[in-house]
PDB file of C-alpha atoms and ligand atoms in Angstrom:
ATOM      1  CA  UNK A   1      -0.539   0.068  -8.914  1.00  0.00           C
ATOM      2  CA  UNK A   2       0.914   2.503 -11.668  1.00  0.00           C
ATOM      3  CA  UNK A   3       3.502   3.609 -13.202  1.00  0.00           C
ATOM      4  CA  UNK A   4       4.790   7.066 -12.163  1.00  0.00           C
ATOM      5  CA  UNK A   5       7.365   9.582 -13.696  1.00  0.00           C
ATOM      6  CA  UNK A   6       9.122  11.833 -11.049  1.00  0.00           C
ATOM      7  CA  UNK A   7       9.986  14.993 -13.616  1.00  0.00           C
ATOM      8  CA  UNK A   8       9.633  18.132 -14.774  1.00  0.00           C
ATOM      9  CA  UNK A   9       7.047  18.552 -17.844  1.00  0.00           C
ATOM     10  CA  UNK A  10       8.805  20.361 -19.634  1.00  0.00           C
ATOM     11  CA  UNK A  11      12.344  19.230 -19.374  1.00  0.00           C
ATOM     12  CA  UNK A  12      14.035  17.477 -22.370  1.00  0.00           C
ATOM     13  CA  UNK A  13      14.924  14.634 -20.478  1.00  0.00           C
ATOM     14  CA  UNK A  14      11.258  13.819 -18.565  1.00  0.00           C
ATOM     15  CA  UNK A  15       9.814  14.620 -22.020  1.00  0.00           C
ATOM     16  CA  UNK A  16      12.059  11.660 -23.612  1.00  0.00           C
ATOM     17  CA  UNK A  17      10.599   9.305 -20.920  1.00  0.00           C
ATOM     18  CA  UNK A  18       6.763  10.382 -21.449  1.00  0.00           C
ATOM     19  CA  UNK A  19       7.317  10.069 -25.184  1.00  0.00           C
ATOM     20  CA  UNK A  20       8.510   6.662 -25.145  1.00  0.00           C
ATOM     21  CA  UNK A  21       5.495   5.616 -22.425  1.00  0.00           C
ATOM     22  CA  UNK A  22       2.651   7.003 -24.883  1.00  0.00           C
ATOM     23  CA  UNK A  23       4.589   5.381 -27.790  1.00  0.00           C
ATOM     24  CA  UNK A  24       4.086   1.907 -25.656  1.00  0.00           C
ATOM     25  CA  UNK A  25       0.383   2.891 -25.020  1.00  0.00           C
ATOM     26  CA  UNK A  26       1.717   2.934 -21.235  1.00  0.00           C
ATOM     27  CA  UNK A  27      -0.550   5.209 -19.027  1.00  0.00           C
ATOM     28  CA  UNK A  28       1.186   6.775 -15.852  1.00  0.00           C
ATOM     29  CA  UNK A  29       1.125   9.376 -13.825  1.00  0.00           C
ATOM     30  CA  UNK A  30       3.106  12.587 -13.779  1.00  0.00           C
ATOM     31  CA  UNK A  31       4.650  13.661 -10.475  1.00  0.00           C
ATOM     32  CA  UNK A  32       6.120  17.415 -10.908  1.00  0.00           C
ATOM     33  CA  UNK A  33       9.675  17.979  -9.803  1.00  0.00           C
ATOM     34  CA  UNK A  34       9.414  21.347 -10.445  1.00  0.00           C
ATOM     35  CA  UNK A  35      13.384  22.139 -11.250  1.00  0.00           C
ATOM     36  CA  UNK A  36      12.436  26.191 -10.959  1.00  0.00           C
ATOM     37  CA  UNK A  37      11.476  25.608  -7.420  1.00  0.00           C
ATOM     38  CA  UNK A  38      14.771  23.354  -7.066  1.00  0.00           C
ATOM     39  CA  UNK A  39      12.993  20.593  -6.135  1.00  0.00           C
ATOM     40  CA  UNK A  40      14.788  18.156  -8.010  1.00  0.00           C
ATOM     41  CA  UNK A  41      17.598  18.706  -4.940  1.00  0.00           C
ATOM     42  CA  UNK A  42      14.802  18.004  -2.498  1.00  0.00           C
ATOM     43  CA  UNK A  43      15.818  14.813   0.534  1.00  0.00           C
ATOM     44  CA  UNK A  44      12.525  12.683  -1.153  1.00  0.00           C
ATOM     45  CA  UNK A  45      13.681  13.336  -4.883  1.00  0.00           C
ATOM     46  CA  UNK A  46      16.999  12.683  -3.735  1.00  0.00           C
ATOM     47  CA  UNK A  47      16.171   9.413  -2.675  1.00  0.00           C
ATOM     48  CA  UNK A  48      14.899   8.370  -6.519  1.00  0.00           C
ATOM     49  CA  UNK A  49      17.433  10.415  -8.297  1.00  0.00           C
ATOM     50  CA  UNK A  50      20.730  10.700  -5.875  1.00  0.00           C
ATOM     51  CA  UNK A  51      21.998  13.330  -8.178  1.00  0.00           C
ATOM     52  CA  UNK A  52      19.382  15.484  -7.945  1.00  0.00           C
ATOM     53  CA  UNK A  53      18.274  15.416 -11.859  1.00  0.00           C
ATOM     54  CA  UNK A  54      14.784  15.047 -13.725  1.00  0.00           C
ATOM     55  CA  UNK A  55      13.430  12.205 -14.400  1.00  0.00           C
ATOM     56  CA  UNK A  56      12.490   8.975 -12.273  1.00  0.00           C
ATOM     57  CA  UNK A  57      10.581   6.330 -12.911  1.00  0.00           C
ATOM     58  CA  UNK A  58       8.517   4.454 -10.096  1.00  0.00           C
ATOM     59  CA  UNK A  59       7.328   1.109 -11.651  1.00  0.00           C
ATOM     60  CA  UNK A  60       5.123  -0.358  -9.431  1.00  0.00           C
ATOM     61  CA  UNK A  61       7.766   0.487  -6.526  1.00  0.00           C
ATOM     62  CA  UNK A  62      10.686  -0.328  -8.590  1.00  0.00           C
ATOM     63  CA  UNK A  63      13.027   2.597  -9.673  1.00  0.00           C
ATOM     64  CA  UNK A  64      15.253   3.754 -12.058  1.00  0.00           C
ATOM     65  CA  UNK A  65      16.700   6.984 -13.331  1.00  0.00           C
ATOM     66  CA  UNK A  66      18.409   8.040 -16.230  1.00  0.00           C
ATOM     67  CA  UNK A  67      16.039   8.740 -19.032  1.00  0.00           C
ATOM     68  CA  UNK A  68      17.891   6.550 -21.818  1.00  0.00           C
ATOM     69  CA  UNK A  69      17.536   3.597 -19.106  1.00  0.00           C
ATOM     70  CA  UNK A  70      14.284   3.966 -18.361  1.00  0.00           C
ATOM     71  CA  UNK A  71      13.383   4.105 -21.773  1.00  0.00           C
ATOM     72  CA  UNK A  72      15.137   0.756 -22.318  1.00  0.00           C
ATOM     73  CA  UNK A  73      13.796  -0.716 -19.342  1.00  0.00           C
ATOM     74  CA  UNK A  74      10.255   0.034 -20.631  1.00  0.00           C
ATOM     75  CA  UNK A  75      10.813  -0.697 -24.260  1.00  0.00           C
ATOM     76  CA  UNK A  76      12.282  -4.433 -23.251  1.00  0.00           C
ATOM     77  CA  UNK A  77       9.442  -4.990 -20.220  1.00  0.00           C
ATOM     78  CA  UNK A  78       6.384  -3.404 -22.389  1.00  0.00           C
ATOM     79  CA  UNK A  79       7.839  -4.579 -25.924  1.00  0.00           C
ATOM     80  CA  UNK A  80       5.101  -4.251 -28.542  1.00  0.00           C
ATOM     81  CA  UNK A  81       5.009  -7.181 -30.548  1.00  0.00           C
ATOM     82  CA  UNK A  82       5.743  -6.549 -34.071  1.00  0.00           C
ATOM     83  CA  UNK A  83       6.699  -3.073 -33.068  1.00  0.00           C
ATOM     84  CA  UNK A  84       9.699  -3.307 -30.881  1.00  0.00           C
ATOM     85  CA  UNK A  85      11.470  -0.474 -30.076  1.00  0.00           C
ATOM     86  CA  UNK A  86      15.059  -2.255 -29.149  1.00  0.00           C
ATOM     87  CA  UNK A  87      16.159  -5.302 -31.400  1.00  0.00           C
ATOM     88  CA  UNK A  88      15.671  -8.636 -28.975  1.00  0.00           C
ATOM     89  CA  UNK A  89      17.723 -10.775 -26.729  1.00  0.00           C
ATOM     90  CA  UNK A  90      19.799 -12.724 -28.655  1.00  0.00           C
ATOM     91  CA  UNK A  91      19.577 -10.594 -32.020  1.00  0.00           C
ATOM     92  CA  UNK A  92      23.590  -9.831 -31.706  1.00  0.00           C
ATOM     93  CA  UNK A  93      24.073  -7.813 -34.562  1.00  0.00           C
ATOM     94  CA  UNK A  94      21.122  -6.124 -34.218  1.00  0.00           C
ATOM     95  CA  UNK A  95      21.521  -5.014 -30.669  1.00  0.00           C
ATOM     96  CA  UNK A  96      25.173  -3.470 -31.461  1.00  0.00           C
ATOM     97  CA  UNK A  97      23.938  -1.767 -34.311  1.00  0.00           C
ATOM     98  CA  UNK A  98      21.078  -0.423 -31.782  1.00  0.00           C
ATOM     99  CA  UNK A  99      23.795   0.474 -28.942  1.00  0.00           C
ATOM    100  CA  UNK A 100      26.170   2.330 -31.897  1.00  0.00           C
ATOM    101  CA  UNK A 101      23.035   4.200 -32.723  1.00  0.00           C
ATOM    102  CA  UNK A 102      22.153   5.136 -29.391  1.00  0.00           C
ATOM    103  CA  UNK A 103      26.146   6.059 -28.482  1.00  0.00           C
ATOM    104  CA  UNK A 104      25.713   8.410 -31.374  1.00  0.00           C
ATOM    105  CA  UNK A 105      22.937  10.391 -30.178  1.00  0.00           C
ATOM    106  CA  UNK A 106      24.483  10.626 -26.785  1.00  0.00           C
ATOM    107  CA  UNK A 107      28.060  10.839 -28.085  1.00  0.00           C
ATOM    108  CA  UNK A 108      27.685  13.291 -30.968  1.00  0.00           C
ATOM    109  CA  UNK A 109      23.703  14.993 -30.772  1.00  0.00           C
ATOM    110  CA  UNK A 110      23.141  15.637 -27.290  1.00  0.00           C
ATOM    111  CA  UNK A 111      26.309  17.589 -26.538  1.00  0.00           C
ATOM    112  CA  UNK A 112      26.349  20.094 -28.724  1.00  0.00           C
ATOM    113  CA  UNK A 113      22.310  20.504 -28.962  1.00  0.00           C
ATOM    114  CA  UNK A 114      21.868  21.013 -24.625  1.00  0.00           C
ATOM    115  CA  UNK A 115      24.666  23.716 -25.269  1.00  0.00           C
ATOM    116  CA  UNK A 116      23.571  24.853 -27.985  1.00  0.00           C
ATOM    117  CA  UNK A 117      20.179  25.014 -26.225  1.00  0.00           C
ATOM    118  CA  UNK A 118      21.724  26.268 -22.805  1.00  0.00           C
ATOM    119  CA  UNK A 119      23.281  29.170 -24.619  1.00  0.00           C
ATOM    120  CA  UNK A 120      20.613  30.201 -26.056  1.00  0.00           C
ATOM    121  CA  UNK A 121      16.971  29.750 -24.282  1.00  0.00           C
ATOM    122  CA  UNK A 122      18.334  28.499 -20.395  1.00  0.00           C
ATOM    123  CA  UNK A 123      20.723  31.519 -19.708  1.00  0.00           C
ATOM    124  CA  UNK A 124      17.791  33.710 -20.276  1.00  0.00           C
ATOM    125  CA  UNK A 125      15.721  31.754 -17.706  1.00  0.00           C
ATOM    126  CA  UNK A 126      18.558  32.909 -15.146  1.00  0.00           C
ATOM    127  CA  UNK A 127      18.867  36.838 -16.123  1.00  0.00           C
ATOM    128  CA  UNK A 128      22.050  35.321 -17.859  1.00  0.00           C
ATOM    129  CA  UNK A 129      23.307  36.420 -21.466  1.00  0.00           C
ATOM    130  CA  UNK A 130      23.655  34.230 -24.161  1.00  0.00           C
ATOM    131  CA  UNK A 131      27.237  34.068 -25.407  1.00  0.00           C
ATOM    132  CA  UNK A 132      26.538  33.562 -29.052  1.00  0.00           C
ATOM    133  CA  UNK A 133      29.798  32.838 -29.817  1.00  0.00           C
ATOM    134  CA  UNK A 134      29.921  29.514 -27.889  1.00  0.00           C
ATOM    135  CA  UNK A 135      26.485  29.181 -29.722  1.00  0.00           C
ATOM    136  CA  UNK A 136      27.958  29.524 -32.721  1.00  0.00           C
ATOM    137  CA  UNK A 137      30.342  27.010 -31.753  1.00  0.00           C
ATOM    138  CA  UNK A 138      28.089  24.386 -30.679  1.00  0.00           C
ATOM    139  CA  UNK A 139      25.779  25.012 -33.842  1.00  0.00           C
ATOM    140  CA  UNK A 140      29.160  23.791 -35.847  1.00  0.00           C
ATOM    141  CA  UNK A 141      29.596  20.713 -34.080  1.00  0.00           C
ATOM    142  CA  UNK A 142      26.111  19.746 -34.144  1.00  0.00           C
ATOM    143  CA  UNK A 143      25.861  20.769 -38.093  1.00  0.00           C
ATOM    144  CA  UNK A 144      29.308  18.375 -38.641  1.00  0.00           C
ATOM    145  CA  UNK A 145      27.264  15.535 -36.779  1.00  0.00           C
ATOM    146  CA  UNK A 146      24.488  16.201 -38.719  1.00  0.00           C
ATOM    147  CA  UNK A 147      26.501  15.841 -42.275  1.00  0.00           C
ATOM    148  CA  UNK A 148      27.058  12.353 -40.952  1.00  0.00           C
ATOM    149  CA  UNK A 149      24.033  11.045 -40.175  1.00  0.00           C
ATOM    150  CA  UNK A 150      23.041  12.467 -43.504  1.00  0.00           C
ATOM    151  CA  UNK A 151      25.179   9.803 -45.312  1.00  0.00           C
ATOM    152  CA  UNK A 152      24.269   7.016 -42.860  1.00  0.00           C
ATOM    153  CA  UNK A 153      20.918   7.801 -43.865  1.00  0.00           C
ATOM    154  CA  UNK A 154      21.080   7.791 -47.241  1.00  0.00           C
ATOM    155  CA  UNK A 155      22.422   3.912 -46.674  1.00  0.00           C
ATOM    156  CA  UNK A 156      19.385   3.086 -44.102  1.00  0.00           C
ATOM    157  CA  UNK A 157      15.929   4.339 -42.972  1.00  0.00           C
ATOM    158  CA  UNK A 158      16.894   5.008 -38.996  1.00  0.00           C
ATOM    159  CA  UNK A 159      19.955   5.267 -37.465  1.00  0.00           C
ATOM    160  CA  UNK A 160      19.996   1.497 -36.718  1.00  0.00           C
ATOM    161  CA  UNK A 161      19.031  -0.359 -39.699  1.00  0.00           C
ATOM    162  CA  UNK A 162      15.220   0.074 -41.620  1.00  0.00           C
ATOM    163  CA  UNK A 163      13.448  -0.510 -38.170  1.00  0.00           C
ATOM    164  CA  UNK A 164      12.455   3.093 -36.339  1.00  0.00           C
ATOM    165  CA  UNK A 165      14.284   2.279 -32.768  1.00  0.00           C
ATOM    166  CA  UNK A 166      14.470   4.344 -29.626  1.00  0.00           C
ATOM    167  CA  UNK A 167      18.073   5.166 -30.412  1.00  0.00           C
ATOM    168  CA  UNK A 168      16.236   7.633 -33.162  1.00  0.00           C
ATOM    169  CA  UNK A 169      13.354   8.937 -30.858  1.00  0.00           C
ATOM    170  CA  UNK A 170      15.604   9.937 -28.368  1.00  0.00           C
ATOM    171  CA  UNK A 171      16.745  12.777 -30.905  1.00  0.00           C
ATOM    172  CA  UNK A 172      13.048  14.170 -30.912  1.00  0.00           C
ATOM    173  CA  UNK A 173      12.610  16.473 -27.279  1.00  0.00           C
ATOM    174  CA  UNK A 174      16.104  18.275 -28.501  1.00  0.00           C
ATOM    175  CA  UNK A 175      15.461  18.231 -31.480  1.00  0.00           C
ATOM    176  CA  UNK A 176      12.809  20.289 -31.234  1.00  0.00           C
ATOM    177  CA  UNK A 177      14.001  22.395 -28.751  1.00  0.00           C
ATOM    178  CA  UNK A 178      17.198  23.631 -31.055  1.00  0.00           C
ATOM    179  CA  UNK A 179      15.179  24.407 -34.181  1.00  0.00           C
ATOM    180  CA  UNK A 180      12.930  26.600 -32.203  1.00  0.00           C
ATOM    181  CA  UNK A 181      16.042  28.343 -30.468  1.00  0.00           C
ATOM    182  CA  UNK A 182      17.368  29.656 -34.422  1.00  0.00           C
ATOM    183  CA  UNK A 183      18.647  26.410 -35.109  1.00  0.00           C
ATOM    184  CA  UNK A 184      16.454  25.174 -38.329  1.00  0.00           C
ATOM    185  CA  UNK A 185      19.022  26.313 -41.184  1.00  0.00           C
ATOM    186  CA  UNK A 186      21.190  22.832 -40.253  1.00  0.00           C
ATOM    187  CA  UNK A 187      18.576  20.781 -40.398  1.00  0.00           C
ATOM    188  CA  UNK A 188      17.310  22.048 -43.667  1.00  0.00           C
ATOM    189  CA  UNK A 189      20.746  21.528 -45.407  1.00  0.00           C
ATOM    190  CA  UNK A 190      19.983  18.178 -44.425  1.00  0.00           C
ATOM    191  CA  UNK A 191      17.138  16.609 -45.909  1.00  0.00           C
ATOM    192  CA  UNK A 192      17.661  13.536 -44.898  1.00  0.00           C
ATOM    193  CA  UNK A 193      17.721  14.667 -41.559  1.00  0.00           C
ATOM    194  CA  UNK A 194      15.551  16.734 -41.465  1.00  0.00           C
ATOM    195  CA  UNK A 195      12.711  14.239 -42.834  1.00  0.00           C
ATOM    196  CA  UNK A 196      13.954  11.451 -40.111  1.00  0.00           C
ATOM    197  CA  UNK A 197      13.209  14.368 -37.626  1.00  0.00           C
ATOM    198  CA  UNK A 198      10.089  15.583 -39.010  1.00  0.00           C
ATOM    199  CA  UNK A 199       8.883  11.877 -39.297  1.00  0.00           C
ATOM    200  CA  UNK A 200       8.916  11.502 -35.622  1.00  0.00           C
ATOM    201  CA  UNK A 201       7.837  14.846 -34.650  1.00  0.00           C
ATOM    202  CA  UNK A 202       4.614  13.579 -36.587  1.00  0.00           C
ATOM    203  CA  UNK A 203       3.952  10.527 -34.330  1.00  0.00           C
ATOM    204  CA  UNK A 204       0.680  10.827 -32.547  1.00  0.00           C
ATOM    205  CA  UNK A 205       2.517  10.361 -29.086  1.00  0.00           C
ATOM    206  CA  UNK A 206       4.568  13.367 -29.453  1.00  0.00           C
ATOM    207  CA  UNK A 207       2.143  15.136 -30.876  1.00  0.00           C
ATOM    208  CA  UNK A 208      -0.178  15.070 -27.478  1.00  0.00           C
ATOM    209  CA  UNK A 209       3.045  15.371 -25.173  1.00  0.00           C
ATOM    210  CA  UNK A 210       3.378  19.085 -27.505  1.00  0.00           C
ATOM    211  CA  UNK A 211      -0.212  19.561 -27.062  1.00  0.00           C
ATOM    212  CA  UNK A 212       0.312  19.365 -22.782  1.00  0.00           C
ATOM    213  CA  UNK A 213       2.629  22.265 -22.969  1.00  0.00           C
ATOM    214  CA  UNK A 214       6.329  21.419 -23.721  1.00  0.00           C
ATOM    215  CA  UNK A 215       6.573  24.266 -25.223  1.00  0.00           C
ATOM    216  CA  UNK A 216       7.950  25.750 -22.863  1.00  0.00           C
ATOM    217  CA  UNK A 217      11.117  24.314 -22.245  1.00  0.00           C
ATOM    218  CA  UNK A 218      13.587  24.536 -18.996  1.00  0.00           C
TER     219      UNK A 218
HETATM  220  N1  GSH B 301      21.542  11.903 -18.086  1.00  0.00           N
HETATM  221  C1  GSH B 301      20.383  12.371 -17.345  1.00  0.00           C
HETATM  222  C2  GSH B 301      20.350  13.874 -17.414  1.00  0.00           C
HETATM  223  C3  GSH B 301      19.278  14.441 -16.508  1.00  0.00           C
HETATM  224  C4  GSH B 301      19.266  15.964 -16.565  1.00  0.00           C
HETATM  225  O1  GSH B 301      20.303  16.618 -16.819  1.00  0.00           O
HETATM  226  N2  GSH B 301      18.086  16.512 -16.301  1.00  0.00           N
HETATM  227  C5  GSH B 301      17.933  17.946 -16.328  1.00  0.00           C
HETATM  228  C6  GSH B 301      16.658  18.321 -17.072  1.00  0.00           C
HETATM  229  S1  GSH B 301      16.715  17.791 -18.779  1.00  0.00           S
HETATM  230  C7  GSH B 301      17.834  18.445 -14.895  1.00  0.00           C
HETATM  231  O2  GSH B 301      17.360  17.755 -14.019  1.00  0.00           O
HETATM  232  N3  GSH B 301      18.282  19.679 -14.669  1.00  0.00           N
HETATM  233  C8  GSH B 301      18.166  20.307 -13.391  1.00  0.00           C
HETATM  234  C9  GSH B 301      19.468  20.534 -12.685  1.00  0.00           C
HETATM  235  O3  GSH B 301      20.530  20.223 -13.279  1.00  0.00           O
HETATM  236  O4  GSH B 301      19.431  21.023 -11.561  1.00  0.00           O
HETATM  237  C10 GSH B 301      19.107  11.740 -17.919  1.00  0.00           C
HETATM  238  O5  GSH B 301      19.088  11.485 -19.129  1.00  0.00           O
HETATM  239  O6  GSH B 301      18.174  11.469 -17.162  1.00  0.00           O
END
């Protein structure tokens, strides 16, 4: 019996899944979807992920998609004691601090950063051009966000209170990915920001997911 992850390796989204799995001390086992081939849209991937999108998880022959679910899922059924990674039942104001947190990264960091990313490293992978314009764009939203977070930061040490959550690690795969496509100027007038970021890129569990080639990115 293991636990398997139905992705690509080096999508953003399958890489916020395997990050949160090492960061549990979870081993599983990769099964490539490889989204070049199109297999993501294949009948048997279709039947874990019905819309046809990397990742899924297979625990032990139960599944779930969505990588921010997953990552809850395994963060609540794998909790580390003393190093929880989601506030606990019952912990009210701590678990809608932890839900703000995690709207904001899906709310106000993800959007502009997987456009800002599509623009500007995905259109190549498809002989398309970038339009730097709606780069440019996207780059201001993200850089307003980021002026934001600066000030929450200043009043906390993660997004959610002085406990490092999820809701902050799930900033790491595109946050990576949009610094190395030109974007490191707008985290660097941020050094709040950048620090939280940098912090986390450190972790030992990312570290070895960068070392089994996400660098290149899809
Ligand atoms: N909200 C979904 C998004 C999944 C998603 O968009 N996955 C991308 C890779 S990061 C994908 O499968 N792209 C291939 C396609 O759209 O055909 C999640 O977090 O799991």
């Amino acid at each position: 019996m293991a636990i398997k992850l139905h992705g690509d390796p080096r999508a953003t989204c399958y890489q916020r899944v395997a990050f949160i799995l090492a960061e549990l001390g979870l081993p599983f086992e990769t099964v490539t979807v490889s989204i070049a081939k199109n297999e993501n849209k294949s009948p048997e991937f279709l039947q874990l992920q019905p819309f046809g999108k990397v990742p899924a998880l297979d625990d032990n022959g139960f599944v779930v998609f969505e990588s921010r679910a997953i990552c809850k899922y395994l963060a609540n059924k794998y909790a580390v004691p003393g190093a929880r990674l989601v506030p606990e039942d019952g912990d009210f104001e701590g678990l809608a601090l932890f839900e703000q947190a995690a709207s904001i990264e899906q709310s106000y960091f993800d959007p502009p950063s997987s456009a800002y990313a599509h623009d500007k490293i995905y259109k190549k992978f498809h002989g398309e051009e970038t339009d730097e314009a709606a780069a440019a764009a996207s780059l201001a939203t993200l850089d307003a966000a980021l002026a934001v977070y600066e000030g929450m930061l200043a009043q906390r040490q993660y997004l959610a209170g002085d406990r490092l959550t999820l809701a902050d690690l799930f900033h790491v795969p595109y946050g990576v990915v949009v610094k190395a496509a030109g974007a490191q100027e707008v985290f660097d007038r941020y050094p709040r920001v950048r620090k939280w970021l940098e912090g986390m890129e450190a972790r030992e569990s990312w570290r070895n997911l960068v070392g089994n080639g996400r660098e290149e990115v899809v």
